[in-house]
CSV table of C-alpha atoms in Angstrom, one decimal:
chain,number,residue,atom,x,y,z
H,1276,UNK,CA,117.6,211.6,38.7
H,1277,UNK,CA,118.6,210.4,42.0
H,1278,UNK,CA,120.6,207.1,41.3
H,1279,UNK,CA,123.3,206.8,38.2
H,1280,UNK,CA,122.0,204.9,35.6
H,1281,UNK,CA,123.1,203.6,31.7
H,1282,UNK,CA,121.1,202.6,29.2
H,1283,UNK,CA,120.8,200.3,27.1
H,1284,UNK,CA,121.8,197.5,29.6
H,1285,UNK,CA,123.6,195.4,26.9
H,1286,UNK,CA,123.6,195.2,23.0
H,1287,UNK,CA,124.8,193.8,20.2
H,1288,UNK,CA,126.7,195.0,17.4
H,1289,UNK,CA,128.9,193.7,14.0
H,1290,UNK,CA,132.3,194.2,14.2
H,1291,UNK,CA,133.0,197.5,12.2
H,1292,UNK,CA,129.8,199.3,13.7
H,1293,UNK,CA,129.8,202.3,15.4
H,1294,UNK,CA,128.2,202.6,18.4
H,1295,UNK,CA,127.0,204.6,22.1
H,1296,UNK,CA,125.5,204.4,25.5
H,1297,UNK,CA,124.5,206.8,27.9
H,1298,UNK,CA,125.3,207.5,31.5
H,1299,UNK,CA,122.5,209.8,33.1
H,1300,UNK,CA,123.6,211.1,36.9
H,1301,UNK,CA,122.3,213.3,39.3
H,1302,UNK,CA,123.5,216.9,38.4
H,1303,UNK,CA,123.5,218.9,41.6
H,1304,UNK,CA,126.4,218.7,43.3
H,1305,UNK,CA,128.1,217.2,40.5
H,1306,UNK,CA,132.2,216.4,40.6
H,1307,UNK,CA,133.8,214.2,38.7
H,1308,UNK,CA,131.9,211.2,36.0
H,1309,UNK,CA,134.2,207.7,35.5
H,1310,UNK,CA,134.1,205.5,32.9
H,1311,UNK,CA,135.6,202.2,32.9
H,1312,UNK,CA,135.6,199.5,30.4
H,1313,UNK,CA,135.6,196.0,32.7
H,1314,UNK,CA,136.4,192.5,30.6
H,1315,UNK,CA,135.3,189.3,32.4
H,1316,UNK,CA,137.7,187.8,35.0
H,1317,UNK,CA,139.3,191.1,34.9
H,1318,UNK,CA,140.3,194.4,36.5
H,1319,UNK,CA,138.1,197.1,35.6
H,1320,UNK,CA,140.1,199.6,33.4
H,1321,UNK,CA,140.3,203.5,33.9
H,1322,UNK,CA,138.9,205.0,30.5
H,1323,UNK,CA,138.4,208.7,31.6
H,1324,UNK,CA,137.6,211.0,34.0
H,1325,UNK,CA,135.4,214.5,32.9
H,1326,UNK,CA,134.4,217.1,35.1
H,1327,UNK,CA,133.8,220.3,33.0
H,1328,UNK,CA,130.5,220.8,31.6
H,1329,UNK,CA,131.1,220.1,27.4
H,1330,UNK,CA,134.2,218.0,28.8
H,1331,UNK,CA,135.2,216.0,25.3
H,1332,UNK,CA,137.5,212.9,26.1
H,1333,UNK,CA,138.9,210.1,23.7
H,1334,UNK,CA,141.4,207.4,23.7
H,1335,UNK,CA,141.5,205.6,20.4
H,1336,UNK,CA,138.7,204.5,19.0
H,1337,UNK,CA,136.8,205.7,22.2
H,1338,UNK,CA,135.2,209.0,23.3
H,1339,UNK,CA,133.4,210.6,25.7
H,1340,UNK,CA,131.2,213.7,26.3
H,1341,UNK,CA,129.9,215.0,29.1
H,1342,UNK,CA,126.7,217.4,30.3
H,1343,UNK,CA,126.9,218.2,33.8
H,1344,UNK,CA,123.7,220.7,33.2
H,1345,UNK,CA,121.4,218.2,32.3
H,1346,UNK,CA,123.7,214.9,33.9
H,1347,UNK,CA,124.1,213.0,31.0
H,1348,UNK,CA,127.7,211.5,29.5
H,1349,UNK,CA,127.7,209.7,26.2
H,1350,UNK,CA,130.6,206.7,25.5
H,1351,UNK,CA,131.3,206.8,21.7
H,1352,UNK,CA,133.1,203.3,20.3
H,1353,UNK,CA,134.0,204.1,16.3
H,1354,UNK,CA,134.2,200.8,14.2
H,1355,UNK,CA,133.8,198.5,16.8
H,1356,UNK,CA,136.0,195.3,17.5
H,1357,UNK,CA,135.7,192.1,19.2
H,1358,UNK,CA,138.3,193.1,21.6
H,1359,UNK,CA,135.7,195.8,22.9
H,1360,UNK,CA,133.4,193.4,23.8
H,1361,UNK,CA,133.2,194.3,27.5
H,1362,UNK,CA,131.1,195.8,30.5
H,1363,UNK,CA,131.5,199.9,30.5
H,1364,UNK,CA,130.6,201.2,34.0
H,1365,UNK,CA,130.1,204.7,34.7
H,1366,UNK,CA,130.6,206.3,38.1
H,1367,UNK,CA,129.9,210.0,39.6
H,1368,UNK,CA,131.2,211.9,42.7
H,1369,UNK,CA,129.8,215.0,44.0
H,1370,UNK,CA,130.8,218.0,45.9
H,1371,UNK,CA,129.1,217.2,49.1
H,1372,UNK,CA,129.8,214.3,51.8
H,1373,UNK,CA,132.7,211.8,51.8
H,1374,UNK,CA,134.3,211.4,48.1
H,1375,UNK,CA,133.3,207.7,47.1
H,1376,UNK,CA,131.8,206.8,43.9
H,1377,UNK,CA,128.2,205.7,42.5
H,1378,UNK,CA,128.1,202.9,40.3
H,1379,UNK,CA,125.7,202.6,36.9
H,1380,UNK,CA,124.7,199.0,36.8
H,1381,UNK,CA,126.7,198.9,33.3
H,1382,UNK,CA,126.5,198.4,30.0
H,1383,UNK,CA,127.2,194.5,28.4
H,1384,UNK,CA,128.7,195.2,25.1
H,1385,UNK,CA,129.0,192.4,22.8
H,1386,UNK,CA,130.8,192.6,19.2
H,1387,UNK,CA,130.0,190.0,16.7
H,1388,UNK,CA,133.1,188.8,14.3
M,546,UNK,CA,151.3,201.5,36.6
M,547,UNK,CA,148.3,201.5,39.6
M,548,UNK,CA,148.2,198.0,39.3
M,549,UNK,CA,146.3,196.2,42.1
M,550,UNK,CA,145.2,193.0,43.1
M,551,UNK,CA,142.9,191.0,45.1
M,552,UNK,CA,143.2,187.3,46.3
M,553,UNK,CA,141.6,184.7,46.4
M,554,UNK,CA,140.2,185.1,43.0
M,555,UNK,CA,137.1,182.0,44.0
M,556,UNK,CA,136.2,180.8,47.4
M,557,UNK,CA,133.5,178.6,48.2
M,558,UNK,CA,133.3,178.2,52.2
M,559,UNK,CA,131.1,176.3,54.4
M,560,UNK,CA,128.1,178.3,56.4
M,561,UNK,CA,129.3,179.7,59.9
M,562,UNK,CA,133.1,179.9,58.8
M,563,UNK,CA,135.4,182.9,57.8
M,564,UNK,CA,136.9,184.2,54.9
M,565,UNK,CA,139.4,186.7,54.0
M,566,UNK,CA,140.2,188.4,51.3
M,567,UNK,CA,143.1,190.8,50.2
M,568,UNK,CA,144.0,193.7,48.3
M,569,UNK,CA,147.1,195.2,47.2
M,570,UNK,CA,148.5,198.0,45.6
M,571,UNK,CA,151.2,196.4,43.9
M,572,UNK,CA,152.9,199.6,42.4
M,573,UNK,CA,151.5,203.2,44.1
M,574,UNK,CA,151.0,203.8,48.0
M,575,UNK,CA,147.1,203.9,48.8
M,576,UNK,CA,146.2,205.9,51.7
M,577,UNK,CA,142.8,204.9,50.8
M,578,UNK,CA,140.9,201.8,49.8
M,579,UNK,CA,137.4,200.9,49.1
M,580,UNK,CA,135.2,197.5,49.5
M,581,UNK,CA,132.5,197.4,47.5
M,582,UNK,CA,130.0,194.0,46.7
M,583,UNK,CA,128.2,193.6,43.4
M,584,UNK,CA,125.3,190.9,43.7
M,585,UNK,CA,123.7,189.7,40.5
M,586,UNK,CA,122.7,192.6,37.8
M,587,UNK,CA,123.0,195.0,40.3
M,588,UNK,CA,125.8,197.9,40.6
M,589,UNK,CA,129.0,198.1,42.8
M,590,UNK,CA,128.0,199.0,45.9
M,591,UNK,CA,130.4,200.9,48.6
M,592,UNK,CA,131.0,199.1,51.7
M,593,UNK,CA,133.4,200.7,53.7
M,594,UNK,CA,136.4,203.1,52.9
M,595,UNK,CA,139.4,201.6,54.3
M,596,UNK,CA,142.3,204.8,55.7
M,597,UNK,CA,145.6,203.3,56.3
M,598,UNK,CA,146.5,203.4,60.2
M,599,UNK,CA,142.7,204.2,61.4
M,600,UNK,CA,139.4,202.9,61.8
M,601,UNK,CA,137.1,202.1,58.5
M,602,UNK,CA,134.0,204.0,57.7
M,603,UNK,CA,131.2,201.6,57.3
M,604,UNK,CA,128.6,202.2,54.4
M,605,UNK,CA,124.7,202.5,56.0
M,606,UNK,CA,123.4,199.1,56.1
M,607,UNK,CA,126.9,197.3,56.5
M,608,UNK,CA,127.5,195.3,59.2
M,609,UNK,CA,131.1,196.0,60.8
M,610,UNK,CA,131.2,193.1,63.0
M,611,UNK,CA,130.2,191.0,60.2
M,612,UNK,CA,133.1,192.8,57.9
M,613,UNK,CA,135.9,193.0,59.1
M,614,UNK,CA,137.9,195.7,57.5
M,615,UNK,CA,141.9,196.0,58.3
M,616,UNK,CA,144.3,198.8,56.2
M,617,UNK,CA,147.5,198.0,58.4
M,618,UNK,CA,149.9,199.6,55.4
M,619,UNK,CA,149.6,201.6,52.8
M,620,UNK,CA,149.6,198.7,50.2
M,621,UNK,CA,147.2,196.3,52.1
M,622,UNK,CA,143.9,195.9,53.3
M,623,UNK,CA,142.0,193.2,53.9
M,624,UNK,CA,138.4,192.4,54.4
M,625,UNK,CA,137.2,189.4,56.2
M,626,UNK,CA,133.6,187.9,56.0
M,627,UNK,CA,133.1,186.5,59.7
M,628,UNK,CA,130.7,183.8,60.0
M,629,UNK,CA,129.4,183.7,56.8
M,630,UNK,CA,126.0,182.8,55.6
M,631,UNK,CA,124.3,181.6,52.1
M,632,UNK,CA,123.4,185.7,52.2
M,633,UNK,CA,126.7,186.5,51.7
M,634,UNK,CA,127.4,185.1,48.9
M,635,UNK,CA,128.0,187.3,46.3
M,636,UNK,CA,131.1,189.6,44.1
M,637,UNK,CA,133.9,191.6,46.1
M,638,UNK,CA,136.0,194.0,45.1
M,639,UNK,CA,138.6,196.7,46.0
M,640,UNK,CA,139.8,199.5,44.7
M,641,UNK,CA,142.6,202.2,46.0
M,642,UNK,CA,143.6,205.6,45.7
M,643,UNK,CA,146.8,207.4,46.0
M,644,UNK,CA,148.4,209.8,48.3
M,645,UNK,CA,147.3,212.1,46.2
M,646,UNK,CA,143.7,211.8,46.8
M,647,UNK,CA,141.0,214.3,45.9
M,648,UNK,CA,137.2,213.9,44.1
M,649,UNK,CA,138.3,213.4,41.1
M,650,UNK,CA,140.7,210.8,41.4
M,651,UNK,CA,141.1,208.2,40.2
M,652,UNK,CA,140.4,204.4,41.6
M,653,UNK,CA,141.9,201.2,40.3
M,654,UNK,CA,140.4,198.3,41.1
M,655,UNK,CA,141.5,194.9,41.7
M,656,UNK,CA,140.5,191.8,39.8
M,657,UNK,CA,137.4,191.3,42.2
M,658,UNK,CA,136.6,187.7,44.6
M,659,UNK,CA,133.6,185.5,44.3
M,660,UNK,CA,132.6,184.0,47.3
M,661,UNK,CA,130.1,181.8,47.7
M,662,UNK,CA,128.7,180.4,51.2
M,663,UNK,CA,127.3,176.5,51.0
């Protein structure tokens, strides 16, 4: 993998659903792997920051894994709500060159009342 | 906290003319910012890393006559579109570091500006 990339590109779900997406980056060189939740019109928020291979993070109903071996990161919402209806970006940084980010293209969540 | 913000919000300009847009740290110093443009279902690309007090560092591809990068304190920098084109049109947006700095820090991100170029 030589870009960062997320999948599915958006989705539905019913409010109370569970669901996941997946962040797949390259894994040589491998630093640091974002995640952001961004609402329309808004500032894209800081959700987490992982760097250790098996790295677990949550905040709420949110959670996040992370497999720097094989360069994948999973975003967990539990019992989703409208209010998560949002864009969640992903980002990696590596070990080599200048520290800047690279951006997944996102994933559109939408959560049905 | 890390709060920052980006104005104008919408700009719509006529071909040829200049824009400028601005970001702020409104509540951390930022020895470091970041410009990066988003155009339609595509992700946030870098532009150019903005270092308080010295030069930016352009992104390959990026035009630095065309944009204009200034980071004259450690709350503000600003980017400016110079004689801008229909191409040009497209989703801004800044982000900034601390002093802290370091690859796994951190950036916050400003609300973002649309411009678009008639």
């Amino acid at each position: 993998i030589l870009n960062v990339e997320q999948s599915p590109q958006s989705l539905h779900v019913q409010e109370g659903d569970s669901t996941n997406f997946t962040c797949s980056f390259p894994s040589s060189n491998f630093y640091a792997l974002h995640w952001y939740r961004w609402e329309t019109a808004k500032s894209p928020e800081a959700l987490f920051v992982m760097t250790l291979n098996g790295d677990e993070k949550k905040k709420g109903r949110i959670s996040a894994t992370l497999n720097t071996k094989e360069g994948y990161s999973y975003l967990y919402i539990k019992g989703s709500q409208p209010e998560d209806s949002a864009t969640y970006l992903c980002a990696s940084t590596t070990t080599s060159g200048t520290y800047k980010y690279i951006f997944g293209t996102g994933t559109r969540l939408k959560v049905l009342a | 906290g890390a709060v920052v913000s980006q104005h104008p919000s919408w700009v719509i300009c006529k071909s040829g003319t200049s824009v400028k847009i601005e970001c702020r740290s409104l509540d951390f110093q930022a020895t470091t910012m970041f410009w990066y443009r988003q155009f339609p279902k595509q992700s946030l690309m870098l532009m150019a890393t903005s270092n308080e007090g010295s030069k930016a560092t352009y992104e390959q591809g990026v035009e630095k006559d065309k944009f204009l990068i200034n980071h004259a304190s450690l709350t503000l920098s600003t980017l400016t579109v110079t004689s801008a084109h229909p191409e040009d049109s497209s989703f801004y947006i800044c982000s900034a570091i601390s002093t802290s700095g370091g690859r796994g820090e951190t950036q916050y991100f400003g609300p973002g500006t649309r411009l678009l170029v008639l």
